[in-house]
Coordinates of C-alpha atoms in Angstrom, one line a residue:
Chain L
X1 CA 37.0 -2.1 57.2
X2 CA 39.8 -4.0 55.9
X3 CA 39.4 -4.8 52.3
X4 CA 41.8 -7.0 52.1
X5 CA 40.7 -8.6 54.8
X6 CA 37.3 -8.6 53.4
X7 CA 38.3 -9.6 50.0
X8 CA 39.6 -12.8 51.1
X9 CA 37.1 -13.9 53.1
X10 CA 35.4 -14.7 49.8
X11 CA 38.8 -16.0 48.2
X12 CA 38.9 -18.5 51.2
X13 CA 35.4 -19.7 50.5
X14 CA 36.2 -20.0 47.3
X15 CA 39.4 -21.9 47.7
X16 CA 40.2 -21.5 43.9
X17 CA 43.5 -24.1 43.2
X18 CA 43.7 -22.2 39.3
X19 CA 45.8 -25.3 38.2
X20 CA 42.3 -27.4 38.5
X21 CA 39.1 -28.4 36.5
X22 CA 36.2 -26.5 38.5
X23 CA 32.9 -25.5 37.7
X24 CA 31.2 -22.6 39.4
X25 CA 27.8 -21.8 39.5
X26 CA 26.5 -18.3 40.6
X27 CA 22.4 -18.1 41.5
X28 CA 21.0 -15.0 41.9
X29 CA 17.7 -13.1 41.9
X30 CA 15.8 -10.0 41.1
X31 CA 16.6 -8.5 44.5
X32 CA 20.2 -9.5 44.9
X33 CA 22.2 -9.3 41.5
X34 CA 25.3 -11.8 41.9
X35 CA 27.5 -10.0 39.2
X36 CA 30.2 -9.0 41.3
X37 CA 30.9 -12.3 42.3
X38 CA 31.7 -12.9 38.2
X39 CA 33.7 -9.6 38.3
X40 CA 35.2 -10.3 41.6
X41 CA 36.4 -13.8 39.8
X42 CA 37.4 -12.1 36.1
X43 CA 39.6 -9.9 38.0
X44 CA 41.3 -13.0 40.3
X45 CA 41.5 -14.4 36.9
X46 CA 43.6 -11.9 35.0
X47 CA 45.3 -10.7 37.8
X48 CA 47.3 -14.1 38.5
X49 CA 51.3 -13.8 39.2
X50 CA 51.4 -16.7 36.6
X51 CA 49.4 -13.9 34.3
X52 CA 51.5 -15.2 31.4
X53 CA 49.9 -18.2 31.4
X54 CA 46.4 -17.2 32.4
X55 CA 43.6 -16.3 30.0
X56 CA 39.9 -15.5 30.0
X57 CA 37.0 -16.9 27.3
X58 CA 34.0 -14.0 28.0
X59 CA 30.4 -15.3 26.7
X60 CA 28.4 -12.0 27.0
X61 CA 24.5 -12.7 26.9
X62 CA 23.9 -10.1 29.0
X63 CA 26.0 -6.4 28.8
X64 CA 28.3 -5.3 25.9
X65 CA 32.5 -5.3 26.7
X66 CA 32.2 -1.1 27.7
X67 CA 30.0 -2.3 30.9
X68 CA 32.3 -4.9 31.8
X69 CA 35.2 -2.6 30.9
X70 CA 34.3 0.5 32.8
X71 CA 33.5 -2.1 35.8
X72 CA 37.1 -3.6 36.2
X73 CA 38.8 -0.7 35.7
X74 CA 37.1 0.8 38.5
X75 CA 38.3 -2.7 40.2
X76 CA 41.5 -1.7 39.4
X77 CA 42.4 -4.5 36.4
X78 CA 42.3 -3.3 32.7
X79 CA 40.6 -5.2 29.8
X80 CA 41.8 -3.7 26.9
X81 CA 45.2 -5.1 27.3
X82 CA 44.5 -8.5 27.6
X83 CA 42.1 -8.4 25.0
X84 CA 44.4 -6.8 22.7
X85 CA 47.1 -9.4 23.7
X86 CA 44.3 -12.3 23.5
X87 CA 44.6 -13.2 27.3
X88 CA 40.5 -12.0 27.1
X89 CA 38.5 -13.3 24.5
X90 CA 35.1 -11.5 24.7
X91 CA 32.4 -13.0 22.8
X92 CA 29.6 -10.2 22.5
X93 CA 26.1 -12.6 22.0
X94 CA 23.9 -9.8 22.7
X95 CA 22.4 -10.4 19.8
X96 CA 22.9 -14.2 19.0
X97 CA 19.8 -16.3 17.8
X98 CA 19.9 -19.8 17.1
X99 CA 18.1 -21.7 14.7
X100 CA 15.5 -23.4 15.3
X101 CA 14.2 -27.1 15.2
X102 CA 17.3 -30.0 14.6
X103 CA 19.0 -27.3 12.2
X104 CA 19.6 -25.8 15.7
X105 CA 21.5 -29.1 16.9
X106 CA 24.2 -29.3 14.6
X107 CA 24.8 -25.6 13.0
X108 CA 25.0 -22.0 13.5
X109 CA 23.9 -20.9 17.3
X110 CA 25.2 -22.5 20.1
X111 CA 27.0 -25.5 18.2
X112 CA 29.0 -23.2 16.2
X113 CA 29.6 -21.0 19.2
X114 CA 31.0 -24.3 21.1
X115 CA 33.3 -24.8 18.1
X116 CA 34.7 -21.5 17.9
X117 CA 35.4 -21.6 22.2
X118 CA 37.4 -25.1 21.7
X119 CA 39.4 -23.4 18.7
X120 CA 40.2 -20.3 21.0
X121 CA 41.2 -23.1 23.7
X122 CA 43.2 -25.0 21.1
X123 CA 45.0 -22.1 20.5
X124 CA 45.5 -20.6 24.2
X125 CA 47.1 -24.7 25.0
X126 CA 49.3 -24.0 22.1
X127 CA 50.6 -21.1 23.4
X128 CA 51.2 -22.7 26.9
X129 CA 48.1 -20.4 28.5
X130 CA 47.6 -23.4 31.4
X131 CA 44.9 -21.1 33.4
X132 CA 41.9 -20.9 31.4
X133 CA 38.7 -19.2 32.6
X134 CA 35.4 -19.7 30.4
X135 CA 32.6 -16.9 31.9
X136 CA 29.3 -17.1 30.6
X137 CA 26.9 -14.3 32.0
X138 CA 24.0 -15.0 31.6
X139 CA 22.8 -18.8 31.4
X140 CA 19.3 -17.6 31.5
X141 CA 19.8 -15.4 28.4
X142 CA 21.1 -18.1 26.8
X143 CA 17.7 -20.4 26.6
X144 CA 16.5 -16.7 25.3
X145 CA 18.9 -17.1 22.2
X146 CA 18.3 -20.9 22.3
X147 CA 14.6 -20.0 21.8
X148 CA 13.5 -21.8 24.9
X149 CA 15.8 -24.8 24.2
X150 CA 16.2 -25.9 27.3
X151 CA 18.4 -29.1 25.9
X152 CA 20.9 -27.4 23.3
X153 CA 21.8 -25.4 26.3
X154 CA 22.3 -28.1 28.5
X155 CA 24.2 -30.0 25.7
X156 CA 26.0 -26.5 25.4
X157 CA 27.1 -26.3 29.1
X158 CA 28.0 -30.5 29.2
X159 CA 30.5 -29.8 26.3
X160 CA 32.0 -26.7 28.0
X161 CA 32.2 -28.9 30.8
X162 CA 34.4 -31.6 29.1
X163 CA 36.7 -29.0 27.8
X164 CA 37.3 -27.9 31.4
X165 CA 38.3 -31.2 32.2
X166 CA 40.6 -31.8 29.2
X167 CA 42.1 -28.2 29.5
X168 CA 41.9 -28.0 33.1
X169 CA 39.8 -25.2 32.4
X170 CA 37.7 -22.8 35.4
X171 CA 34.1 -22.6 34.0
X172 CA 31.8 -19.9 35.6
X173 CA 28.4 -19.5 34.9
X174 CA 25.6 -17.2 36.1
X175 CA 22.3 -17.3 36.2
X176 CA 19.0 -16.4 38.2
X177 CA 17.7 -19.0 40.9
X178 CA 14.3 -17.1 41.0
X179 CA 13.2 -17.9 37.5
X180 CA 13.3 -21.6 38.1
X181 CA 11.7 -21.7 41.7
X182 CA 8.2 -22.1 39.8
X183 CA 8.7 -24.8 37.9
X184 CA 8.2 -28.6 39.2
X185 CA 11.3 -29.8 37.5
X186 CA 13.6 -27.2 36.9
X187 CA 15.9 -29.5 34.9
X188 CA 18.8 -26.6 34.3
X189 CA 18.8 -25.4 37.6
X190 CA 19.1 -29.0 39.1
X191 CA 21.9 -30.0 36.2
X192 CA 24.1 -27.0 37.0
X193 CA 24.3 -27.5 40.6
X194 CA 24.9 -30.9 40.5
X195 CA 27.5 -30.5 37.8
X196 CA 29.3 -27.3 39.9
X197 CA 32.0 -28.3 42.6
X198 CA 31.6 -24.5 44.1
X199 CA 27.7 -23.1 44.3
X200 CA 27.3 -19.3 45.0
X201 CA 23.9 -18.0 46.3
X202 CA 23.2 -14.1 46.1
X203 CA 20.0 -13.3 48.2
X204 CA 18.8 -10.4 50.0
X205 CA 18.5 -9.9 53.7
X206 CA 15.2 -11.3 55.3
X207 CA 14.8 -7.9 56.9
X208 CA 15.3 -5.8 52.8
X209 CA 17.5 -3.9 51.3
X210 CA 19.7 -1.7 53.0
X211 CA 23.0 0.6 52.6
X212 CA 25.1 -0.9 54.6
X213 CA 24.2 -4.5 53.8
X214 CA 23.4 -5.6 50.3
X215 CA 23.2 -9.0 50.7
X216 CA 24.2 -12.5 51.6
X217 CA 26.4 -15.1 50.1
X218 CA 26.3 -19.0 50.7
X219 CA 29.3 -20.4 48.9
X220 CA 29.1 -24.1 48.9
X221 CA 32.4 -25.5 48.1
X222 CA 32.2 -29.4 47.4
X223 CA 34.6 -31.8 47.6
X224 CA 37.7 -30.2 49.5
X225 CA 40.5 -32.5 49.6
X226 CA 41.3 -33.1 53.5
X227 CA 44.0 -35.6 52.7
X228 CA 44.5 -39.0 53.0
X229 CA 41.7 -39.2 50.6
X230 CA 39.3 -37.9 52.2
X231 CA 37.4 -34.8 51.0
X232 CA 34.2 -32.6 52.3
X233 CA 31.7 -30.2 51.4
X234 CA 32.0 -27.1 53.4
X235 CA 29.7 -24.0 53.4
X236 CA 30.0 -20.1 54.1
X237 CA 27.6 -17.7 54.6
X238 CA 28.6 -13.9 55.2
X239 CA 27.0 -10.6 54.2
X240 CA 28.3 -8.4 51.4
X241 CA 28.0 -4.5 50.7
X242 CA 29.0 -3.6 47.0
X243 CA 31.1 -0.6 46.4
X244 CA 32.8 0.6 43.1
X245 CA 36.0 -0.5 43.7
X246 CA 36.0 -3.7 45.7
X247 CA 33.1 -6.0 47.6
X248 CA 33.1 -6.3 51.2
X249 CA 32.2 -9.3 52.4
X250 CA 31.7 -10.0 56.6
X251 CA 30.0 -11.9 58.8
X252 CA 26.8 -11.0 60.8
X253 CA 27.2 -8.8 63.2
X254 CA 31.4 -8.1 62.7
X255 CA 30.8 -4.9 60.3
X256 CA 31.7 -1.9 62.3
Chain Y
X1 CA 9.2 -1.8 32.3
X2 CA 5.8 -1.4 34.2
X3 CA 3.6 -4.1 35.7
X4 CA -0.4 -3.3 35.3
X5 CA -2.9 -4.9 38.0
X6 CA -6.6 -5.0 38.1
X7 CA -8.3 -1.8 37.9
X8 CA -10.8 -0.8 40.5
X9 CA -14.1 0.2 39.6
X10 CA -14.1 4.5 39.2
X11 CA -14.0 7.0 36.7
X12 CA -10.7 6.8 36.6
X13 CA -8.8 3.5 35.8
X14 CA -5.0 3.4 37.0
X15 CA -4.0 0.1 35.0
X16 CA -6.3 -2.4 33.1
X17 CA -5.6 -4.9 30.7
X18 CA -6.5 -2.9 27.3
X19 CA -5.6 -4.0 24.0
X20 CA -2.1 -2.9 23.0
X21 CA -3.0 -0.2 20.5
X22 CA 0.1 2.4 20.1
X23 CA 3.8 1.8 19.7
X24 CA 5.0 5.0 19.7
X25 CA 8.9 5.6 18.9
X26 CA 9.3 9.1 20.2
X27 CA 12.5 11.4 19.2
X28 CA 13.5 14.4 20.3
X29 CA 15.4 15.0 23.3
X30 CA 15.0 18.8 22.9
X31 CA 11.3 18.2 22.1
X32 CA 10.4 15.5 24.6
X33 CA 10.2 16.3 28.1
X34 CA 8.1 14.0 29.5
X35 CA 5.1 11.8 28.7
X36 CA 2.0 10.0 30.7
X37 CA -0.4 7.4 29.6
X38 CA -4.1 8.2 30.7
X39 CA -5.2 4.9 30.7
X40 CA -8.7 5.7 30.5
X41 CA -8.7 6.5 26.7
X42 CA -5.1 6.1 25.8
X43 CA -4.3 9.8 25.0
X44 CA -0.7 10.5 24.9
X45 CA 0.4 14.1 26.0
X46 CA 3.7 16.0 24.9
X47 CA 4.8 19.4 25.6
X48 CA 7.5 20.6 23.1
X49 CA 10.0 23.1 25.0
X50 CA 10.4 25.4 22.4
X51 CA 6.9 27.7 21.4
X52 CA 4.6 24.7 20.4
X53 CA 4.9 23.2 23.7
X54 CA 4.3 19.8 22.4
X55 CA 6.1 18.0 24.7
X56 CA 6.3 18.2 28.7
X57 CA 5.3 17.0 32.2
X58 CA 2.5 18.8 33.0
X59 CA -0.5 18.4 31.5
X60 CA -4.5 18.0 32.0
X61 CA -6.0 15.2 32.4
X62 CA -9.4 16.4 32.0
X63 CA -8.8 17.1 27.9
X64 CA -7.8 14.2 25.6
X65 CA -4.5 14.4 23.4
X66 CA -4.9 16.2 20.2
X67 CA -5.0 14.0 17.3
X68 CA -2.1 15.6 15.2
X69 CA 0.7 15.5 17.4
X70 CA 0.4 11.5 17.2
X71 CA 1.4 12.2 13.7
X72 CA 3.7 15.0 14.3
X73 CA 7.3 14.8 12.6
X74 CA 9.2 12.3 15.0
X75 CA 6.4 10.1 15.9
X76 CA 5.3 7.2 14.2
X77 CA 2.6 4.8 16.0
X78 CA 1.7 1.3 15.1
X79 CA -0.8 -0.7 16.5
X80 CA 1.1 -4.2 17.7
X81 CA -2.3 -6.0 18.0
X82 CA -2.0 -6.6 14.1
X83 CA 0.9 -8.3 13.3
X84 CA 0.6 -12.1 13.7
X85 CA 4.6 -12.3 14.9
X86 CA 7.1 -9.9 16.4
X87 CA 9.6 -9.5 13.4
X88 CA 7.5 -6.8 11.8
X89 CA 7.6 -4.9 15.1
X90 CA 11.6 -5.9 15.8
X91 CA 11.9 -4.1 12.1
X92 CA 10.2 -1.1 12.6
X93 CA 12.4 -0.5 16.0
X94 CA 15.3 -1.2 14.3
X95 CA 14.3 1.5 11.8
X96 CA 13.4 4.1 13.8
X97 CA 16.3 3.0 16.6
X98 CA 19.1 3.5 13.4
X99 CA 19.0 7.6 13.2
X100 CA 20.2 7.4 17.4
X101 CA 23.5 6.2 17.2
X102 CA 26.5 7.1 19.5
X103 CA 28.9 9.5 18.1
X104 CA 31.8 11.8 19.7
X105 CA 29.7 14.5 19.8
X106 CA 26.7 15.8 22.0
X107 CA 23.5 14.3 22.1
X108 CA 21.5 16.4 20.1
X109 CA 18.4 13.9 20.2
X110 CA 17.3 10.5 21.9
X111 CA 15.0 7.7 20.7
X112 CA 12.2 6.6 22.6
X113 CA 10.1 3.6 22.5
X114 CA 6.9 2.7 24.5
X115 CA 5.2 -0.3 24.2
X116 CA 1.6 -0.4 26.1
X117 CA 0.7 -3.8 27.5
X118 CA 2.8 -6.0 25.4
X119 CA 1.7 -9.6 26.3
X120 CA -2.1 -8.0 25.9
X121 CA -4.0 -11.7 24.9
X122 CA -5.6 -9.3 22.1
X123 CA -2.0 -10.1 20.0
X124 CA -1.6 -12.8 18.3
X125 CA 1.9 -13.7 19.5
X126 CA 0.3 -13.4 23.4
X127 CA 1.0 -17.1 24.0
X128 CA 4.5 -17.1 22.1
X129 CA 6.6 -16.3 25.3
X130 CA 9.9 -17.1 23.8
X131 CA 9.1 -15.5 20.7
X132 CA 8.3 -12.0 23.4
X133 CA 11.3 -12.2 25.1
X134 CA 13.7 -13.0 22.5
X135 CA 12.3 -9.0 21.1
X136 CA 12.8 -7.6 24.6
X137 CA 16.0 -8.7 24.5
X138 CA 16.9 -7.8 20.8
X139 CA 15.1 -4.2 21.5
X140 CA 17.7 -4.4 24.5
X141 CA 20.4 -5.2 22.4
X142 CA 19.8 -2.2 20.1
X143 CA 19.3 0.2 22.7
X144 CA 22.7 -1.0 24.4
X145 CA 24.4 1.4 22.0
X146 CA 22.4 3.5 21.3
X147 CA 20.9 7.1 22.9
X148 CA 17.5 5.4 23.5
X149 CA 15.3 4.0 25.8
X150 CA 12.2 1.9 25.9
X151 CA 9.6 1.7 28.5
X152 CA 7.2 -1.6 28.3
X153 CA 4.0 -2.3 30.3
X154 CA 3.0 -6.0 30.7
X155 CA 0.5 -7.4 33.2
X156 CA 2.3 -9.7 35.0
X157 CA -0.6 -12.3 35.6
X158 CA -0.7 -13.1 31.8
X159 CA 2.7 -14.6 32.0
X160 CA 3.8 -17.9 33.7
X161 CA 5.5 -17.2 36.7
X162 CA 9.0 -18.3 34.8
X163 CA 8.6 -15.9 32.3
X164 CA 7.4 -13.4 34.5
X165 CA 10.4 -13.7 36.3
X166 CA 12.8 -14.0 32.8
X167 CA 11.0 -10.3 31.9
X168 CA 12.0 -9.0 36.3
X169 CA 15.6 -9.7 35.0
X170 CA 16.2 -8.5 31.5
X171 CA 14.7 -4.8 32.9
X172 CA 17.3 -2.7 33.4
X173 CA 14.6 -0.2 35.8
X174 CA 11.4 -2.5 37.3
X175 CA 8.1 -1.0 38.3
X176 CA 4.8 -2.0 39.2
X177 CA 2.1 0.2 39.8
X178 CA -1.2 -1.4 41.9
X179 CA -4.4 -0.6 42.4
X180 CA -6.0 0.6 45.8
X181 CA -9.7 -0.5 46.4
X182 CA -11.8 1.7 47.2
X183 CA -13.4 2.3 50.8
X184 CA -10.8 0.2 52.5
X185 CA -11.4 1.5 56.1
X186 CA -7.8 -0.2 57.1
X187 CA -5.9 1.5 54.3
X188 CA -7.6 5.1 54.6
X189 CA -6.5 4.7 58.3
X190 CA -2.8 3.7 57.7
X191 CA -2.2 6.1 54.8
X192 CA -2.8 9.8 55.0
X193 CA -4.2 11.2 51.9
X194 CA -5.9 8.1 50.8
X195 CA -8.9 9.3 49.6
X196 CA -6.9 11.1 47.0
X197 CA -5.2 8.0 46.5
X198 CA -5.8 6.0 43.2
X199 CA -2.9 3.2 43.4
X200 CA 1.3 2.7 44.5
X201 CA 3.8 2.6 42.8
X202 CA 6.6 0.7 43.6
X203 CA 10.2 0.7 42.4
X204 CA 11.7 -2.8 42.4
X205 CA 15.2 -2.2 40.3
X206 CA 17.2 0.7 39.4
X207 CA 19.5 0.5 36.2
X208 CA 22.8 0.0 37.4
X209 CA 24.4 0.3 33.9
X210 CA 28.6 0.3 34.0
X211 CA 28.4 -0.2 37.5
X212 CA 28.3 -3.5 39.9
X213 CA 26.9 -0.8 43.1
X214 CA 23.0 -1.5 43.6
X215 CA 21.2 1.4 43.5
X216 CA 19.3 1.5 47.1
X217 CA 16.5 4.4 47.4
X218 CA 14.9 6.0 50.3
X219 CA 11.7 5.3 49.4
X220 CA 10.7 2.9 47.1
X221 CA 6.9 3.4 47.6
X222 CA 5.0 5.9 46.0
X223 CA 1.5 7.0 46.2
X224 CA -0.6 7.7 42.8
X225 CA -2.8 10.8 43.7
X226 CA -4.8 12.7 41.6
X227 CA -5.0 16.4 42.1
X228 CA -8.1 18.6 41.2
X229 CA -8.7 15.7 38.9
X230 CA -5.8 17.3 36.5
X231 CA -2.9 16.3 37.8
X232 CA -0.9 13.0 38.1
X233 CA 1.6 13.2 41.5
X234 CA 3.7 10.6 42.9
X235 CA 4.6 10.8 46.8
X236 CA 6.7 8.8 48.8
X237 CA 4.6 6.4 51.3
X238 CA 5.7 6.2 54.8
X239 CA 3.9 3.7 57.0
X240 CA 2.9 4.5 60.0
X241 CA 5.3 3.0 62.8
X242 CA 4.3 -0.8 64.7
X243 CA 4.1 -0.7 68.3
X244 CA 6.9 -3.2 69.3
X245 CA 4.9 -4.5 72.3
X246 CA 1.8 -5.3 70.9
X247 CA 2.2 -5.3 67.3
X248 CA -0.3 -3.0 66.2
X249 CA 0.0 0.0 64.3
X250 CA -0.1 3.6 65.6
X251 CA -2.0 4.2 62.9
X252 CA -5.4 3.6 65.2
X253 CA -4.4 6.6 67.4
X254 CA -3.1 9.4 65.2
X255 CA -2.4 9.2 61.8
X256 CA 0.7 8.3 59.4
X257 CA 3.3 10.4 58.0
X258 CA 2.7 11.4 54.7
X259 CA 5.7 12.7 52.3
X260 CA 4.6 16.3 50.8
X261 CA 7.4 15.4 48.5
X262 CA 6.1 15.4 45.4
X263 CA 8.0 14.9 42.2
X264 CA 7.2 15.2 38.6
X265 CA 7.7 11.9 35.9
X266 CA 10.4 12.9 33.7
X267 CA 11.7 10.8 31.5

């Protein structure tokens, strides 16, 4: 299998132009995890030939720096470095809690943690870092530490999204598809697709798991400029397998 | 973290929905072994490695646990029926999670914590679900960095099916374990063994901890058999192979492999 090959097939889905404003949304479930998508992304990310100017904003919900450490190395792209030279700004939240009640709305939790993300951004512009990534793994989590807020988060994620557009920041975001299926009106769900110009669905195989085959992706990529104006949404679906150092990614049936 | 289902009627109960009675931290790693719940009246067995034995995997399940080694040096149980919210429970972890901190050296010991039914509707913070997995994920949070683990039991059905879900995801390992009824002519011709049978277990998630590789198993069905009413074994289930043309099972004309595999819980 070529991996470079294989590697790209998801870059082309994702079609990532680092110079502009996009939000990206990756859903997955209990079945399918969707990480490596965010990894495969943090390591595009860091790994730019403009690297100078490139830099990373790291909301951890979900797994302390060592996991996402031992991960990219493995991936072949270091994290202590940048984070020593403030190219990666990891926030660990593992342990954030918000306030509760209006206290919540306008101090400590999620209000101060916006604050302290547009200083870091301040400060990157300053210093002429033009490519700015904000990951926030895991959006789910989040309500968690937001004590079932649904709203502060969603204020949370509309503010990040105006700094991407003043900054020309990338904004990625994960979270679980599964846990909102249930409700009637699964207001997050529904607000962070709508807001994302490039949706990414992990999901298992209809026939299970299997080695060879972990999963599929649909990458919906909205509004690609076809000139002249004009601009589409265009879809990809492939199959993925996982491995330590990279993510294959193929379409059915091609995988020899 | 486990998920309980209805128990079937029997002498011997694989899950029910029993008031969450025992939080026990355990310590140890030279001590502990293994442990098993009985179910039926909550004894806890250990099997130490050294002379006392108090600690191990194999044990009877026709005696109850002794009284004393649930206050054995180590040990500490508290009922979490009690307390009306979770902080008093957070605190104690936090306690007993502060002697297991990483260092350069070996591991001499590792913390363990296992919580028995946690959204039991017996506790007063049953209906808080935020509240429930805001702790799961501050007990995950400690654990992170620590040489510890936890192992919850919840019955799914007492959760909404969001929160249910929210729990499926912040488990690093997911199991369920599942009833079988009893005289199921169907069953006791598909599985071999199934009169021995008292429920499956099935693994759902694997940890995959500093790693992005899924962890895919062989088997990811287990029988729960009982043997000379002593002994808890898990085997791997095979079903019996579907005739492509018509759809049924083989099982009607000879019966279906059976794993003799069997494999001790070790935690």
């Amino acid at each position: 299998m070529d991996h470079h090959r294989s590697s790209t097939l998801l870059d082309e889905a994702l079609a990532l132009d680092w110079t502009q404003p996009r939000v990206i949304v990756i859903e997955d479930c209990v079945e399918t995890n969707g990480a490596f998508v965010l990894h495969h992304v943090l390591k595009r990310s860091l790994a730019l030939h403009t690297s100078s100017t490139s830099a990373v904003i790291f909301l951890a919900f979900s797994q302390p720096f060592s996991h996402y450490d031992r991960i990219l190395r493995k991936l072949g792209c270091n994290l202590v470095t940048p984070k020593d030279n403030k190219r990666f700004v990891f926030f660990n939240l593992l342990t954030l809690e918000c306030p509760d009640g209006d206290e919540g709305k306008t101090s400590g939790g999620l209000p101060s943690l916006y604050r302290e993300i547009q200083k870091v951004i301040i400060a990157l512009h300053e210093e002429n870092r033009k490519s700015i990534t904000i990951m926030i793994d895991d959006i789910s989590l989040m309500e968690v530490a937001a004590n079932g807020s649904t709203n502060h988060v969603l204020d949370f994620l509309h503010y990040c999204h105006t700094l991407t557009l003043e900054f020309g920041c990338l904004l990625v975001t994960v979270n679980h598809g599964d846990i909102y299926s249930s409700m009637e009106r699964p207001a997050l769900l529904l607000q962070m697709e709508y807001l994302a110009d490039i949706l990414i669905k992990a999901e298992p195989l209809s026939t299970g798991l299997a080695t060879d085959v972990h999963g599929q992706l649909t990458v919906l990529n909205k509004g690609i400029c076809e000139g002249q104006g004009n601009s589409r949404n265009r879809t990809h679906n492939f199959h993925f397998k996982v491995k330590e150092n990279s993510v294959e990614c193929f379409y059915p049936g091609t995988r020899t | 973290m486990g998920r309980g289902s209805q128990s079937r009627a029997g002498t011997y109960r694989l899950a029910r929905e029993i008031p969450s009675e025992v939080v026990c931290p355990l310590s140890a790693l030279g001590a502990v072994r293994a442990f098993s719940l009985k179910m039926k009246d909550l004894t806890i067995y250990y099997n130490h490695v050294d002379t006392k034995h108090e600690y191990c995997n194999d044990f009877d399940l026709r005696k109850p646990l002794e009284r004393h080694f649930l206050t054995a040096q180590n040990i500490c149980c508290l009922s979490i029926q009690d307390p009306p919210n979770l902080a008093a429970l957070r605190d104690c972890c936090a306690k007993f999670l502060a002697q297991f901190s990483r260092n350069n050296s070996s591991i001499s010991c590792a913390g363990r914590v296992a919580i028995q039914s946690f959204c039991a509707p017996q506790c007063e913070y049953s209906n808080m679900e935020w509240d429930m997995l805001s702790f799961i994920r501050s007990l995950k949070g400690m654990i992170r960095d620590l040489n510890a683990v936890a192992v919850i039991t919840f019955p799914p059905s007492l959760l909404s099916p969001s929160s249910s879900k929210r729990w499926q995801h912040i488990a690093d390992t997911l199991l369920s374990v599942k009833a079988i009824p009893d005289e199921d002519k169907e069953l006791a011709n598909l599985l071999t063994g199934y009169q021995d049978m008292v429920g499956l277990l099935n693994v759902h998630k694997v940890a995959n901890v500093n790693t992005q590789v899924p962890v895919i198993l062989e088997a990811t069905t287990f029988s729960i058999k009982l043997q000379k009413r002593r002994y808890l074994v898990l085997e791997c289930l095979n079903q019996a192979p579907v005739d492509g043309s018509s759809g049924s099972s083989y099982a009607s004309t000879g019966s279906c492999s059976g794993s003799t595999k069997t494999g001790t819980l070790d935690f």
